[in-house]
mmCIF file of C-alpha atoms in Angstrom:
data_model
loop_
_atom_site.group_PDB
_atom_site.id
_atom_site.type_symbol
_atom_site.label_atom_id
_atom_site.label_comp_id
_atom_site.label_asym_id
_atom_site.label_seq_id
_atom_site.Cartn_x
_atom_site.Cartn_y
_atom_site.Cartn_z
ATOM 1 C CA MET A 1 -155.538 182.772 162.607
ATOM 2 C CA ARG A 2 -157.975 185.082 161.536
ATOM 3 C CA ALA A 3 -159.394 184.266 157.730
ATOM 4 C CA VAL A 4 -161.712 186.738 155.894
ATOM 5 C CA PHE A 5 -163.847 184.347 153.457
ATOM 6 C CA LEU A 6 -164.725 186.362 150.497
ATOM 7 C CA ASP A 7 -167.323 185.482 147.946
ATOM 8 C CA ARG A 8 -166.366 186.980 144.143
ATOM 9 C CA ASP A 9 -169.882 187.817 142.617
ATOM 10 C CA GLY A 10 -171.063 190.223 144.135
ATOM 11 C CA VAL A 11 -168.270 191.306 146.363
ATOM 12 C CA ILE A 12 -164.855 191.597 144.292
ATOM 13 C CA ASN A 13 -166.930 191.370 141.346
ATOM 14 C CA LYS A 14 -169.750 193.092 139.684
ATOM 15 C CA LYS A 15 -172.062 190.539 140.090
ATOM 16 C CA PRO A 16 -173.692 189.686 136.082
ATOM 17 C CA PRO A 17 -177.412 189.456 136.214
ATOM 18 C CA GLU A 18 -179.449 186.053 137.003
ATOM 19 C CA GLY A 19 -179.097 183.126 134.809
ATOM 20 C CA GLU A 20 -175.720 184.915 133.284
ATOM 21 C CA TYR A 21 -172.116 184.246 134.189
ATOM 22 C CA VAL A 22 -168.865 186.168 133.967
ATOM 23 C CA ILE A 23 -167.021 184.093 131.246
ATOM 24 C CA SER A 24 -164.047 186.262 130.193
ATOM 25 C CA TRP A 25 -162.018 188.895 131.577
ATOM 26 C CA GLU A 26 -163.672 191.769 129.651
ATOM 27 C CA GLY A 27 -166.779 190.396 131.599
ATOM 28 C CA PHE A 28 -164.976 190.515 134.800
ATOM 29 C CA LYS A 29 -165.336 194.313 136.386
ATOM 30 C CA PHE A 30 -164.176 194.958 139.870
ATOM 31 C CA LEU A 31 -166.334 196.772 142.493
ATOM 32 C CA PRO A 32 -165.564 199.901 144.018
ATOM 33 C CA ARG A 33 -162.948 199.849 147.072
ATOM 34 C CA VAL A 34 -162.488 196.713 146.840
ATOM 35 C CA PRO A 35 -158.384 196.549 145.896
ATOM 36 C CA GLU A 36 -158.180 199.034 149.076
ATOM 37 C CA ALA A 37 -160.270 196.978 151.375
ATOM 38 C CA ILE A 38 -158.142 193.969 150.536
ATOM 39 C CA ARG A 39 -155.028 195.668 150.684
ATOM 40 C CA ARG A 40 -156.129 196.834 154.592
ATOM 41 C CA LEU A 41 -156.560 193.124 155.316
ATOM 42 C CA ASN A 42 -152.914 192.377 154.201
ATOM 43 C CA GLU A 43 -151.673 194.997 156.613
ATOM 44 C CA LEU A 44 -153.476 193.266 159.251
ATOM 45 C CA LYS A 45 -151.788 189.668 158.271
ATOM 46 C CA ILE A 46 -155.478 188.245 157.886
ATOM 47 C CA LEU A 47 -155.691 185.630 155.663
ATOM 48 C CA VAL A 48 -157.559 186.702 152.686
ATOM 49 C CA ILE A 49 -159.248 183.442 151.115
ATOM 50 C CA ILE A 50 -161.890 183.566 147.988
ATOM 51 C CA ILE A 51 -164.700 181.069 147.981
ATOM 52 C CA THR A 52 -166.726 180.913 145.231
ATOM 53 C CA ASN A 53 -169.530 178.562 143.416
ATOM 54 C CA GLN A 54 -168.815 178.594 139.740
ATOM 55 C CA ARG A 55 -172.072 177.364 138.272
ATOM 56 C CA GLY A 56 -171.349 178.198 134.972
ATOM 57 C CA VAL A 57 -168.592 175.477 134.370
ATOM 58 C CA ALA A 58 -171.341 173.176 134.854
ATOM 59 C CA LEU A 59 -173.437 174.638 132.653
ATOM 60 C CA GLY A 60 -171.124 174.782 129.991
ATOM 61 C CA TYR A 61 -170.604 178.449 129.513
ATOM 62 C CA LEU A 62 -166.827 178.054 130.395
ATOM 63 C CA THR A 63 -164.404 175.926 130.916
ATOM 64 C CA GLU A 64 -162.585 175.452 134.566
ATOM 65 C CA LYS A 65 -159.114 176.579 132.035
ATOM 66 C CA LYS A 66 -161.003 179.751 131.517
ATOM 67 C CA LEU A 67 -162.245 180.419 135.143
ATOM 68 C CA ASN A 68 -158.670 179.718 136.224
ATOM 69 C CA GLU A 69 -157.461 182.354 133.369
ATOM 70 C CA ILE A 70 -160.048 185.017 134.731
ATOM 71 C CA HIS A 71 -158.722 184.194 138.361
ATOM 72 C CA GLN A 72 -155.311 184.985 137.392
ATOM 73 C CA LYS A 73 -155.773 188.025 135.902
ATOM 74 C CA MET A 74 -157.691 189.173 138.608
ATOM 75 C CA LEU A 75 -155.029 188.097 141.212
ATOM 76 C CA ARG A 76 -152.214 189.725 138.818
ATOM 77 C CA GLU A 77 -154.557 193.064 138.815
ATOM 78 C CA LEU A 78 -155.158 192.820 142.456
ATOM 79 C CA LYS A 79 -151.005 192.601 143.251
ATOM 80 C CA ASN A 80 -150.374 195.554 141.194
ATOM 81 C CA LEU A 81 -152.601 197.719 142.988
ATOM 82 C CA GLY A 82 -151.078 195.968 146.305
ATOM 83 C CA ALA A 83 -153.995 193.871 147.369
ATOM 84 C CA LEU A 84 -152.922 190.226 147.965
ATOM 85 C CA ILE A 85 -155.394 186.869 147.795
ATOM 86 C CA ASP A 86 -153.914 183.892 149.798
ATOM 87 C CA ALA A 87 -156.070 181.546 147.776
ATOM 88 C CA ILE A 88 -159.001 181.008 145.519
ATOM 89 C CA TYR A 89 -161.288 177.608 146.250
ATOM 90 C CA TYR A 90 -163.992 177.367 143.468
ATOM 91 C CA CYS A 91 -166.784 175.090 143.115
ATOM 92 C CA PRO A 92 -168.011 174.314 139.541
ATOM 93 C CA HIS A 93 -170.665 171.651 140.361
ATOM 94 C CA ASP A 94 -174.261 172.324 139.839
ATOM 95 C CA LYS A 95 -176.803 172.919 142.607
ATOM 96 C CA GLY A 96 -177.141 169.709 144.795
ATOM 97 C CA THR A 97 -174.701 167.723 143.131
ATOM 98 C CA CYS A 98 -171.357 167.924 145.354
ATOM 99 C CA LEU A 99 -170.272 168.742 149.223
ATOM 100 C CA CYS A 100 -168.144 172.175 147.745
ATOM 101 C CA ARG A 101 -170.896 173.818 146.631
ATOM 102 C CA LYS A 102 -171.764 176.772 149.070
ATOM 103 C CA PRO A 103 -174.096 176.410 151.295
ATOM 104 C CA GLU A 104 -171.944 173.409 152.080
ATOM 105 C CA VAL A 105 -168.585 173.616 153.748
ATOM 106 C CA GLY A 106 -165.985 171.240 151.805
ATOM 107 C CA LEU A 107 -164.295 174.412 150.126
ATOM 108 C CA PHE A 108 -163.551 175.688 153.407
ATOM 109 C CA LEU A 109 -162.634 172.574 154.949
ATOM 110 C CA GLN A 110 -160.351 172.441 152.054
ATOM 111 C CA ALA A 111 -158.678 175.857 152.857
ATOM 112 C CA LYS A 112 -158.494 174.789 156.694
ATOM 113 C CA LYS A 113 -156.645 171.680 155.143
ATOM 114 C CA ASP A 114 -154.304 173.981 153.520
ATOM 115 C CA PHE A 115 -154.307 176.381 155.936
ATOM 116 C CA PRO A 116 -154.064 174.710 159.276
ATOM 117 C CA GLU A 117 -153.800 177.724 161.183
ATOM 118 C CA ILE A 118 -157.223 179.060 160.373
ATOM 119 C CA ASP A 119 -159.499 179.251 163.256
ATOM 120 C CA PHE A 120 -163.076 179.892 161.844
ATOM 121 C CA LEU A 121 -164.632 180.910 165.445
ATOM 122 C CA SER A 122 -162.579 183.887 164.737
ATOM 123 C CA SER A 123 -163.267 184.122 161.018
ATOM 124 C CA PHE A 124 -165.668 185.914 159.043
ATOM 125 C CA VAL A 125 -167.540 185.097 155.959
ATOM 126 C CA VAL A 126 -168.573 188.007 153.597
ATOM 127 C CA GLY A 127 -171.161 187.380 150.962
ATOM 128 C CA ASP A 128 -174.234 188.698 148.706
ATOM 129 C CA SER A 129 -176.222 184.977 149.140
ATOM 130 C CA ARG A 130 -178.020 183.392 151.575
ATOM 131 C CA SER A 131 -175.618 180.046 150.835
ATOM 132 C CA ASP A 132 -172.405 182.235 152.083
ATOM 133 C CA ILE A 133 -174.249 183.481 155.138
ATOM 134 C CA GLU A 134 -175.267 179.858 155.735
ATOM 135 C CA ALA A 135 -172.055 178.415 154.950
ATOM 136 C CA GLY A 136 -170.738 180.726 157.420
ATOM 137 C CA LYS A 137 -172.766 180.058 160.048
ATOM 138 C CA LYS A 138 -172.275 176.274 159.950
ATOM 139 C CA LEU A 139 -168.523 176.741 160.681
ATOM 140 C CA GLY A 140 -169.088 179.202 163.251
ATOM 141 C CA CYS A 141 -167.851 182.077 161.485
ATOM 142 C CA LYS A 142 -169.204 185.167 161.849
ATOM 143 C CA THR A 143 -171.235 186.888 158.739
ATOM 144 C CA ILE A 144 -171.434 189.749 157.118
ATOM 145 C CA LEU A 145 -174.138 190.231 153.953
ATOM 146 C CA ILE A 146 -173.326 192.115 151.436
ATOM 147 C CA SER A 147 -176.497 193.916 150.314
ATOM 148 C CA PRO A 148 -176.315 197.814 148.787
ATOM 149 C CA GLY A 149 -179.139 200.283 150.289
ATOM 150 C CA LEU A 150 -180.392 197.859 153.515
ATOM 151 C CA LYS A 151 -179.769 199.030 156.841
ATOM 152 C CA GLU A 152 -178.941 196.592 160.096
ATOM 153 C CA ASP A 153 -182.417 196.301 161.235
ATOM 154 C CA ASP A 154 -184.064 195.435 157.966
ATOM 155 C CA THR A 155 -183.706 191.964 157.747
ATOM 156 C CA ASN A 156 -186.819 190.590 157.191
ATOM 157 C CA ASN A 157 -186.377 187.221 154.714
ATOM 158 C CA LEU A 158 -182.817 187.213 155.346
ATOM 159 C CA PRO A 159 -180.296 184.726 156.123
ATOM 160 C CA SER A 160 -179.706 186.636 160.021
ATOM 161 C CA PRO A 161 -176.244 187.525 159.084
ATOM 162 C CA HIS A 162 -174.272 189.135 162.235
ATOM 163 C CA PHE A 163 -173.429 192.119 160.166
ATOM 164 C CA ILE A 164 -174.709 194.279 156.847
ATOM 165 C CA ALA A 165 -172.885 196.003 154.809
ATOM 166 C CA ALA A 166 -172.813 197.951 151.464
ATOM 167 C CA ASP A 167 -169.856 196.580 150.542
ATOM 168 C CA LEU A 168 -166.334 194.878 151.308
ATOM 169 C CA ALA A 169 -165.098 198.391 152.379
ATOM 170 C CA GLU A 170 -167.695 198.805 154.626
ATOM 171 C CA ALA A 171 -167.173 194.919 156.033
ATOM 172 C CA VAL A 172 -163.629 195.327 156.403
ATOM 173 C CA GLU A 173 -163.983 198.438 158.631
ATOM 174 C CA LYS A 174 -167.188 196.132 160.158
ATOM 175 C CA PHE A 175 -164.582 193.145 160.748
ATOM 176 C CA ILE A 176 -161.775 195.751 162.072
ATOM 177 C CA ALA A 177 -164.280 197.279 164.175
ATOM 178 C CA LYS A 178 -165.031 194.000 165.715
ATOM 179 C CA ILE A 179 -161.377 191.985 166.015
ATOM 180 C CA ILE A 180 -160.108 195.486 167.839
#
């Protein structure tokens, strides 16, 4: 079964400035067209799974309880808009201290354990950073880099994604074009 693995910050919600973290629901702002894009994947019976590094927990900016509250509110808001997320996996650790923080693939392997029907080779990873793309490539997934204003042929200093998109909605359209 195909899955689309989404990063959170910078794909689902507005990414905070470098060194800052989403530490409350008030700081969580959906990016444009996100619910519609997720709903489109739901219509196609594609698993939608969030895989996110949440270093702010390790640094003490928020607790795992608070992070889970933010995720539950996000899920409720999306559900109210007809968009469903099948699962969320997060790494609360600091850099270099675990095997679950992207670009490591521990969270993806956990998702595969929970959803054994996932076929990585027919799945996509959508993210806004090098670590997202590297993780996807390790698994054999197709990768889409979210980078507003960047063109497909403007790949200097990038982690060589399979595709580049301005936002999640465009990424979903590229995904659909590839599978149909």
